[in-house]
Short mmCIF file of C-alpha atoms in Angstrom, two decimals:
data_model
loop_
_atom_site.label_atom_id
_atom_site.label_comp_id
_atom_site.label_asym_id
_atom_site.label_seq_id
_atom_site.Cartn_x
_atom_site.Cartn_y
_atom_site.Cartn_z
CA MET A 370 125.55 102.01 114.11
CA LYS A 371 122.85 103.70 114.62
CA HIS A 372 120.01 101.77 116.24
CA PHE A 373 116.42 102.30 116.67
CA SER A 374 113.98 100.44 118.66
CA THR A 375 109.86 100.19 118.48
CA GLN A 376 109.94 103.01 120.68
CA ASP A 377 111.62 105.22 118.40
CA PHE A 378 109.77 104.39 115.17
CA ALA A 379 106.81 105.42 117.33
CA ILE A 380 107.69 109.19 118.18
CA LEU A 381 109.27 109.28 114.28
CA ASP A 382 107.27 111.84 112.31
CA LYS A 383 105.23 109.93 110.05
CA GLN A 384 106.72 110.65 106.86
CA TYR A 385 110.68 109.91 107.96
CA ARG A 386 108.87 106.86 109.50
CA ALA A 387 107.24 105.56 105.89
CA LYS A 388 110.60 106.62 103.93
CA LEU A 389 112.50 104.44 106.91
CA ILE A 390 110.75 101.50 107.36
CA ASN A 391 109.84 101.00 103.34
CA SER A 392 114.01 101.16 102.56
CA LEU A 393 114.10 97.99 105.43
CA SER A 394 113.28 94.89 103.27
CA GLY A 395 115.77 95.38 100.67
CA PHE A 396 115.42 96.35 96.97
CA LYS A 397 112.02 95.73 95.67
CA SER A 398 110.22 94.46 92.24
CA ALA A 399 108.76 97.06 89.76
CA ASN A 400 105.78 96.17 88.24
CA LEU A 401 102.41 97.66 86.22
CA VAL A 402 99.47 95.96 87.43
CA GLY A 403 96.61 95.91 84.83
CA THR A 404 93.11 95.42 85.45
CA GLN A 405 89.80 96.44 83.86
CA ASP A 406 86.14 96.81 84.97
CA ALA A 407 83.17 95.60 83.82
CA LEU A 408 82.76 99.04 81.49
CA GLY A 409 85.95 98.39 79.72
CA ILE A 410 87.76 101.03 81.64
CA THR A 411 91.44 100.08 82.11
CA ASN A 412 93.38 100.54 85.06
CA LEU A 413 97.16 100.60 85.75
CA SER A 414 98.63 100.68 88.97
CA MET A 415 102.61 100.70 90.51
CA VAL A 416 103.15 97.84 92.47
CA SER A 417 106.28 97.43 94.37
CA SER A 418 105.64 94.22 96.49
CA VAL A 419 105.36 91.84 94.03
CA PHE A 420 106.88 88.64 94.84
CA HIS A 421 107.08 85.17 94.07
CA ILE A 422 105.35 81.81 95.76
CA GLY A 423 105.66 78.41 93.88
CA ALA A 424 106.85 77.90 90.87
CA ASP A 425 104.39 74.49 89.99
CA PRO A 426 101.70 75.79 89.75
CA ALA A 427 103.07 79.10 88.95
CA LEU A 428 102.24 81.55 91.38
CA VAL A 429 102.75 85.50 92.86
CA GLY A 430 101.80 87.32 95.38
CA MET A 431 101.27 90.94 95.79
CA ILE A 432 99.95 93.70 98.82
CA ILE A 433 97.49 96.16 98.47
CA ARG A 434 96.53 98.45 100.31
CA PRO A 435 93.19 99.53 100.45
CA ASP A 436 93.30 102.89 102.28
CA GLU A 437 96.40 103.97 99.72
CA VAL A 438 96.33 102.55 96.21
CA PRO A 439 93.22 103.26 93.66
CA ARG A 440 90.61 100.65 94.89
CA ASP A 441 89.96 100.32 91.69
CA THR A 442 92.58 97.66 91.18
CA LEU A 443 91.36 95.41 94.37
CA ALA A 444 87.53 95.79 92.99
CA ASN A 445 88.76 94.73 89.12
CA ILE A 446 90.72 91.86 90.16
CA LYS A 447 87.62 90.54 92.35
CA ASN A 448 85.04 91.51 89.40
CA ASN A 449 87.33 90.74 86.54
CA GLY A 450 88.90 87.43 88.15
CA PHE A 451 92.10 87.80 86.05
CA TYR A 452 94.75 91.39 85.80
CA THR A 453 98.33 91.46 84.37
CA ILE A 454 101.94 92.12 85.54
CA ASN A 455 103.97 94.35 83.36
CA HIS A 456 108.05 94.46 84.17
CA VAL A 457 108.86 98.49 84.86
CA GLY A 458 111.59 98.98 82.27
CA LEU A 459 114.26 102.01 81.84
CA GLY A 460 112.32 103.15 79.43
CA ILE A 461 109.03 104.12 81.55
CA PHE A 462 109.94 104.12 84.71
CA GLN A 463 109.13 107.32 85.04
CA GLN A 464 105.65 106.72 83.49
CA ALA A 465 105.26 103.97 85.77
CA HIS A 466 105.93 106.42 89.02
CA GLN A 467 103.07 108.45 87.66
CA ALA A 468 100.61 105.59 87.60
CA SER A 469 100.60 106.04 91.17
CA ALA A 470 99.17 109.13 91.40
CA ARG A 471 95.64 109.07 92.35
CA TYR A 472 93.33 109.53 89.06
CA ASN A 473 89.20 109.15 89.38
CA ALA A 474 87.97 105.71 88.64
CA GLN A 475 86.75 106.88 85.27
CA GLU A 476 90.05 108.35 83.85
CA SER A 477 92.92 105.43 82.73
CA GLU A 478 96.26 105.83 84.27
CA PHE A 479 97.51 104.55 80.67
CA GLU A 480 95.98 107.41 79.04
CA LYS A 481 97.16 109.74 81.44
CA VAL A 482 100.49 108.37 81.76
CA GLY A 483 101.31 107.82 78.29
CA LEU A 484 101.45 103.82 78.32
CA THR A 485 99.55 101.41 75.80
CA PRO A 486 97.20 99.05 76.54
CA GLU A 487 97.37 95.88 74.68
CA TYR A 488 95.43 92.83 74.55
CA HIS A 489 95.81 88.91 73.71
CA GLN A 490 93.70 86.14 73.53
CA GLY A 491 92.04 84.73 76.16
CA VAL A 492 93.27 87.70 78.82
CA SER A 493 90.19 90.48 80.02
CA ALA A 494 92.84 92.74 81.27
CA PRO A 495 95.05 95.05 79.45
CA PHE A 496 98.93 94.84 79.44
CA VAL A 497 101.31 97.25 78.78
CA ALA A 498 102.48 97.30 75.22
CA GLU A 499 106.28 99.08 76.40
CA SER A 500 106.54 96.30 78.81
CA GLN A 501 108.94 93.64 77.64
CA LEU A 502 108.52 90.93 79.94
CA LYS A 503 104.71 90.53 81.27
CA PHE A 504 102.33 88.06 82.55
CA ALA A 505 98.76 87.59 82.99
CA VAL A 506 97.41 85.92 86.24
CA GLU A 507 93.89 84.48 87.29
CA MET A 508 93.40 85.49 90.46
CA ARG A 509 93.32 82.59 93.02
CA GLU A 510 93.02 83.70 96.55
CA ILE A 511 92.25 87.24 98.86
CA ILE A 512 94.00 87.11 102.09
CA PRO A 513 93.31 90.17 104.24
CA LEU A 514 95.91 90.54 106.43
CA SER A 515 94.77 91.46 110.11
CA THR A 516 97.41 93.03 111.83
CA ASN A 517 97.24 95.90 109.45
CA ASN A 518 94.26 96.20 107.09
CA THR A 519 95.96 95.21 104.00
CA ILE A 520 95.32 92.61 101.60
CA LEU A 521 97.33 89.61 99.87
CA VAL A 522 96.43 89.10 96.31
CA ILE A 523 97.35 85.81 94.95
CA GLY A 524 96.84 84.73 91.59
CA GLU A 525 98.47 82.35 89.07
CA ILE A 526 99.89 82.84 86.36
CA CYS A 527 98.58 81.75 83.00
CA HIS A 528 99.92 83.43 79.73
CA LEU A 529 103.43 84.85 79.72
CA TYR A 530 104.99 86.86 76.92
CA CYS A 531 108.76 87.99 76.70
CA MET A 532 111.44 88.93 74.48
CA PRO A 533 112.70 85.45 73.17
CA ASP A 534 116.83 86.57 73.47
CA ALA A 535 116.19 87.25 77.04
CA ILE A 536 115.33 83.23 77.72
CA LYS A 537 118.38 81.60 78.55
CA ALA A 538 118.79 78.06 77.94
CA ASP A 539 118.06 76.65 81.44
CA GLY A 540 114.95 78.61 81.52
CA TYR A 541 116.70 81.60 83.37
CA ILE A 542 115.49 85.06 82.10
CA ASP A 543 118.14 87.67 82.12
CA ILE A 544 116.04 90.68 83.17
CA GLU A 545 118.96 92.88 83.57
CA SER A 546 119.29 92.45 79.55
CA LEU A 547 115.40 93.90 79.70
CA GLU A 548 116.82 96.90 81.82
CA THR A 549 113.74 95.86 84.02
CA VAL A 550 114.55 98.35 86.88
CA THR A 551 114.56 97.56 91.01
CA VAL A 552 112.86 100.49 93.75
CA SER A 553 114.27 101.12 97.28
CA GLY A 554 112.41 102.70 99.78
CA LEU A 555 109.32 104.57 98.17
CA ASP A 556 110.60 106.33 95.58
CA CYS A 557 114.08 105.67 94.21
CA TYR A 558 114.90 103.40 91.23
CA HIS A 559 118.13 101.45 90.01
CA ILE A 560 119.17 99.62 87.21
CA THR A 561 121.55 96.85 87.76
CA ARG A 562 124.62 95.27 87.01
CA ARG A 563 125.09 91.42 86.83
CA LEU A 564 127.81 90.10 89.28
CA THR A 565 127.37 86.70 88.83
CA ARG A 566 125.08 83.31 88.73
CA LEU A 567 126.16 80.80 91.31
CA SER A 568 125.85 76.79 91.00
CA TYR A 569 123.62 74.95 93.35
CA ALA A 570 124.76 75.30 97.53
CA LYS A 571 125.32 72.25 98.94
CA PRO A 572 127.38 71.26 102.26
CA ASP A 573 131.30 70.54 101.77
CA LYS A 574 131.10 71.61 98.15
CA GLU A 575 132.92 74.44 96.94
CA LEU A 576 130.52 77.02 94.71
CA HIS A 577 131.24 78.25 91.45
CA CYS A 578 129.90 80.76 89.01
CA LEU A 579 127.49 79.75 86.26
CA THR A 580 127.66 81.52 82.87
CA LEU A 581 124.87 83.20 81.76
CA ASP A 582 123.25 80.18 79.78
CA GLY A 583 123.41 78.01 83.62
CA GLU A 584 126.67 76.30 81.95
CA GLY A 585 129.24 74.77 84.41
CA SER A 586 126.42 73.79 87.70
CA MET B 871 107.13 87.83 71.94
CA LYS B 872 107.67 84.39 73.22
CA HIS B 873 104.30 83.09 74.76
CA PHE B 874 104.44 80.28 77.20
CA SER B 875 100.58 79.51 78.35
CA THR B 876 99.48 76.84 81.31
CA GLN B 877 99.63 74.29 79.02
CA ASP B 878 103.35 74.84 78.03
CA PHE B 879 104.46 75.55 81.49
CA ALA B 880 103.34 72.34 82.59
CA ILE B 881 105.46 70.16 80.42
CA LEU B 882 108.09 72.15 80.72
CA ASP B 883 111.27 70.24 82.73
CA LYS B 884 111.08 70.87 85.95
CA GLN B 885 114.25 72.54 86.57
CA TYR B 886 113.62 74.56 83.59
CA ARG B 887 110.19 75.40 84.77
CA ALA B 888 111.42 76.56 88.49
CA LYS B 889 114.20 78.77 86.59
CA LEU B 890 111.52 80.16 84.73
CA ILE B 891 108.77 81.18 87.25
CA ASN B 892 111.16 82.55 89.68
CA SER B 893 112.44 85.01 86.85
CA LEU B 894 108.94 86.85 86.49
CA SER B 895 108.40 88.58 89.92
CA GLY B 896 111.37 90.80 88.86
CA PHE B 897 114.38 91.90 90.71
CA LYS B 898 114.32 90.39 94.60
CA SER B 899 115.66 91.24 97.88
CA ALA B 900 118.42 88.95 98.96
CA ASN B 901 118.45 88.34 102.71
CA LEU B 902 119.86 86.73 105.56
CA VAL B 903 117.21 85.11 108.01
CA GLY B 904 118.79 84.33 111.65
CA THR B 905 117.28 82.21 114.32
CA GLN B 906 118.36 80.45 117.18
CA ASP B 907 116.71 77.06 119.22
CA ALA B 908 116.21 76.41 122.65
CA LEU B 909 119.62 75.37 123.21
CA GLY B 910 121.43 77.86 121.39
CA ILE B 911 122.21 76.38 118.13
CA THR B 912 122.41 78.93 115.32
CA ASN B 913 120.19 78.61 111.51
CA LEU B 914 121.12 81.48 108.88
CA SER B 915 119.10 80.69 106.05
CA MET B 916 118.98 83.02 102.76
CA VAL B 917 115.57 84.25 102.01
CA SER B 918 114.87 86.05 98.51
CA SER B 919 111.32 86.44 99.27
CA VAL B 920 111.59 89.09 102.32
CA PHE B 921 108.98 92.12 101.93
CA HIS B 922 107.74 95.59 103.03
CA ILE B 923 103.68 95.17 104.39
CA GLY B 924 103.31 98.23 106.66
CA ALA B 925 105.20 101.15 108.08
CA ASP B 926 103.27 101.84 111.08
CA PRO B 927 103.38 99.19 112.82
CA ALA B 928 106.33 98.49 111.08
CA LEU B 929 106.08 94.97 109.28
CA VAL B 930 107.35 92.72 107.04
CA GLY B 931 106.37 89.64 105.30
CA MET B 932 108.67 86.60 103.76
CA ILE B 933 107.54 82.83 102.12
CA ILE B 934 108.98 79.81 103.63
CA ARG B 935 108.90 76.40 102.16
CA PRO B 936 108.42 74.08 104.15
CA ASP B 937 110.13 71.19 101.91
CA GLU B 938 112.74 73.55 100.20
CA VAL B 939 114.16 75.71 103.16
CA PRO B 940 115.49 73.48 106.22
CA ARG B 941 112.74 73.40 108.67
CA ASP B 942 114.88 74.74 110.98
CA THR B 943 114.13 78.32 109.92
CA LEU B 944 110.75 78.24 110.71
CA ALA B 945 110.64 75.74 113.88
CA ASN B 946 112.74 78.06 115.65
CA ILE B 947 110.81 81.27 114.75
CA LYS B 948 107.67 79.36 116.30
CA ASN B 949 109.23 78.35 119.37
CA ASN B 950 111.68 81.40 119.89
CA GLY B 951 109.38 84.11 118.88
CA PHE B 952 112.44 86.28 117.29
CA TYR B 953 114.29 86.60 114.20
CA THR B 954 116.36 88.80 112.59
CA ILE B 955 116.93 90.12 108.85
CA ASN B 956 120.03 90.83 107.78
CA HIS B 957 120.80 92.80 104.28
CA VAL B 958 123.27 90.49 101.93
CA GLY B 959 126.14 93.17 101.06
CA LEU B 960 128.87 92.53 97.82
CA GLY B 961 131.47 91.36 100.28
CA ILE B 962 129.08 88.52 101.61
CA PHE B 963 126.94 87.15 98.53
CA GLN B 964 128.21 83.98 98.29
CA GLN B 965 128.83 82.98 101.65
CA ALA B 966 124.97 83.97 101.73
CA HIS B 967 123.90 81.64 98.85
CA GLN B 968 126.19 78.95 100.31
CA ALA B 969 123.91 79.04 103.67
CA SER B 970 120.72 78.12 100.98
CA ALA B 971 122.76 74.53 101.44
CA ARG B 972 121.06 71.70 103.30
CA TYR B 973 123.02 71.76 106.42
CA ASN B 974 122.07 68.88 109.37
CA ALA B 975 119.91 70.72 112.61
CA GLN B 976 122.96 70.65 114.52
CA GLU B 977 125.36 72.34 112.09
CA SER B 978 125.51 76.25 112.17
CA GLU B 979 125.23 77.89 109.03
CA PHE B 980 127.04 80.80 110.57
CA GLU B 981 130.59 78.13 111.14
CA LYS B 982 129.88 76.70 107.91
CA VAL B 983 129.67 79.05 105.81
CA GLY B 984 132.03 81.91 107.70
CA LEU B 985 129.69 84.68 109.20
CA THR B 986 129.59 86.00 112.51
CA PRO B 987 126.79 85.97 114.63
CA GLU B 988 126.13 88.96 116.92
CA TYR B 989 123.98 89.67 119.30
CA HIS B 990 121.91 92.63 120.48
CA GLN B 991 120.12 93.42 123.87
CA GLY B 992 117.07 92.23 124.19
CA VAL B 993 116.57 90.09 120.91
CA SER B 994 117.19 85.86 121.64
CA ALA B 995 118.19 85.42 117.81
CA PRO B 996 121.92 86.35 116.34
CA PHE B 997 122.43 88.87 113.53
CA VAL B 998 125.02 88.38 111.12
CA ALA B 999 127.70 91.11 112.49
CA GLU B 1000 129.17 91.46 108.56
CA SER B 1001 125.65 92.73 107.76
CA GLN B 1002 125.25 96.74 107.02
CA LEU B 1003 121.72 96.93 107.73
CA LYS B 1004 119.80 94.29 110.07
CA PHE B 1005 116.94 93.73 111.92
CA ALA B 1006 115.21 92.22 114.78
CA VAL B 1007 111.69 90.69 114.06
CA GLU B 1008 109.01 89.76 116.72
CA MET B 1009 106.79 86.85 115.03
CA ARG B 1010 102.89 88.23 114.40
CA GLU B 1011 101.37 85.81 112.27
CA ILE B 1012 101.86 82.49 110.36
CA ILE B 1013 99.31 81.79 107.89
CA PRO B 1014 99.80 78.53 105.57
CA LEU B 1015 99.04 79.69 101.85
CA SER B 1016 96.48 76.51 100.56
CA THR B 1017 97.14 77.37 97.13
CA ASN B 1018 100.92 75.75 97.56
CA ASN B 1019 101.42 74.04 100.71
CA THR B 1020 104.27 77.01 101.30
CA ILE B 1021 103.92 79.71 104.74
CA LEU B 1022 103.36 83.50 105.28
CA VAL B 1023 105.29 84.72 108.06
CA ILE B 1024 104.63 88.04 108.83
CA GLY B 1025 106.72 90.01 111.64
CA GLU B 1026 107.10 93.29 113.52
CA ILE B 1027 110.12 95.04 113.15
CA CYS B 1028 111.45 95.83 116.62
CA HIS B 1029 114.81 96.91 116.60
CA LEU B 1030 116.78 98.29 113.60
CA TYR B 1031 120.66 98.89 112.99
CA CYS B 1032 121.86 100.46 109.96
CA MET B 1033 125.03 102.27 109.19
CA PRO B 1034 124.27 105.77 110.10
CA ASP B 1035 125.72 107.62 106.60
CA ALA B 1036 123.43 105.50 104.36
CA ILE B 1037 120.28 107.11 106.80
CA LYS B 1038 119.06 110.35 104.43
CA ALA B 1039 117.80 113.05 105.56
CA ASP B 1040 114.28 112.79 105.04
CA GLY B 1041 114.57 109.47 106.34
CA TYR B 1042 115.52 107.04 103.17
CA ILE B 1043 117.96 104.48 103.57
CA ASP B 1044 120.56 104.83 100.60
CA ILE B 1045 121.00 100.96 100.50
CA GLU B 1046 122.88 101.10 97.09
CA SER B 1047 125.94 102.95 99.37
CA LEU B 1048 125.50 99.72 101.67
CA GLU B 1049 126.13 97.79 98.50
CA THR B 1050 122.85 95.57 99.53
CA VAL B 1051 122.96 93.13 96.51
CA THR B 1052 119.40 92.27 94.69
CA VAL B 1053 118.68 88.80 93.03
CA SER B 1054 116.87 87.53 90.13
CA GLY B 1055 115.84 83.83 88.99
CA LEU B 1056 117.10 81.33 91.69
CA ASP B 1057 120.81 81.90 91.51
CA CYS B 1058 121.75 85.48 89.90
CA TYR B 1059 123.46 88.61 92.12
CA HIS B 1060 123.16 91.89 90.84
CA ILE B 1061 124.64 95.65 92.43
CA THR B 1062 122.02 98.40 91.60
CA ARG B 1063 123.03 101.99 89.99
CA ARG B 1064 121.29 104.54 90.82
CA LEU B 1065 118.82 106.12 88.14
CA THR B 1066 117.25 108.79 90.42
CA ARG B 1067 114.66 109.68 93.13
CA LEU B 1068 111.39 110.70 91.98
CA SER B 1069 108.51 112.97 93.89
CA TYR B 1070 105.61 111.92 95.01
CA ALA B 1071 102.90 111.45 91.95
CA LYS B 1072 99.88 113.49 91.81
CA PRO B 1073 97.75 114.27 88.42
CA ASP B 1074 98.35 116.81 86.79
CA LYS B 1075 101.58 117.69 88.39
CA GLU B 1076 104.76 116.79 86.73
CA LEU B 1077 107.26 114.97 87.81
CA HIS B 1078 110.60 115.58 89.23
CA CYS B 1079 113.87 114.54 90.36
CA LEU B 1080 114.57 114.55 94.03
CA THR B 1081 117.86 114.77 95.41
CA LEU B 1082 119.30 111.58 97.28
CA ASP B 1083 118.51 113.65 100.36
CA GLY B 1084 115.10 113.92 99.19
CA GLU B 1085 114.91 117.35 98.63
CA GLY B 1086 113.05 118.82 95.76
CA SER B 1087 109.89 117.55 96.94
#
């Protein structure tokens, strides 16, 4: 196997290192984060670091880089209190990637990349109309990570919208049927092929496959 | 579209809610975290929350639930200072899932699920021999998340081992070629099919596809 140490990382070309290290965590989620400022200017940001924190309360986290992502996203979240997270599907992954370009604060990425803002009652941030699974999030905690000057944003999911057929009998959402994509590294997009759902693991008990509806558990 | 509000979440059956909310962040990474206590007893934990934080220094984060995951993992990380993160490939995803069962602290998940501990110089934690991409991590920060009693563990990647053919000319690692799997919800495993790599997004410039080696940028 090829081996790299900390010393090897240090002398790599910056772009090479960024691509290498960004590949290590495994497959990433692909989401568009929708925000809005006090003047009503919308902002859309491609984020591949959204991750589950808890189900009750329903919490999600994401990492924001103040120096890389347009700062509009973080400023809007702090000022508005609400933001939306929208799954990136096969039909919009190129527009989603384009949303990571550094547009000016007065320009809306929605318009620039050709996606449609959509509003739902009680949420002062724009959803992506083209997304098949999306949710509104209320900001709960902003934690600066001292180790590298990034910011962890934690929020509580307050409104969820999802295509009904994808929600299975036991609550599992078949996001593969929504054609949600996944990201590897900085710039590679993938669709998925389901292997199986597996039963809850217990010591000294054999695993078995579940149906898509969770039957057989 | 089906709509759920916070009030709807609150009255859902606990298991239904866990499966629903765990599906929302999108596709997750699939990694085995290897640790070891002072007596040399190894521990292996399935973690679907490993995420990239930064490339320089090379930082990864993961969420640990003190009440759900065997506490051995967190205790070992704190005491030892080092842990390993190992990609879960198609060939070992069932063993990896079984490693999430609650074995006693005296039992090693390696032995119980049939995976092989492997050691590399300078790292006092076990790697998974069967994994095609794995790295050692030195603990940097432990941040309790007050909103729901989970813990964010941040570490610096200090040794990386990867099958050489998967590392492309520009540093991107083709983790699809390693058959790294991805997780949706709590229990569903998927392999991937690459759509394309995309060029770095800039305002007023058309995106184009890159080769797997990153050519065409």
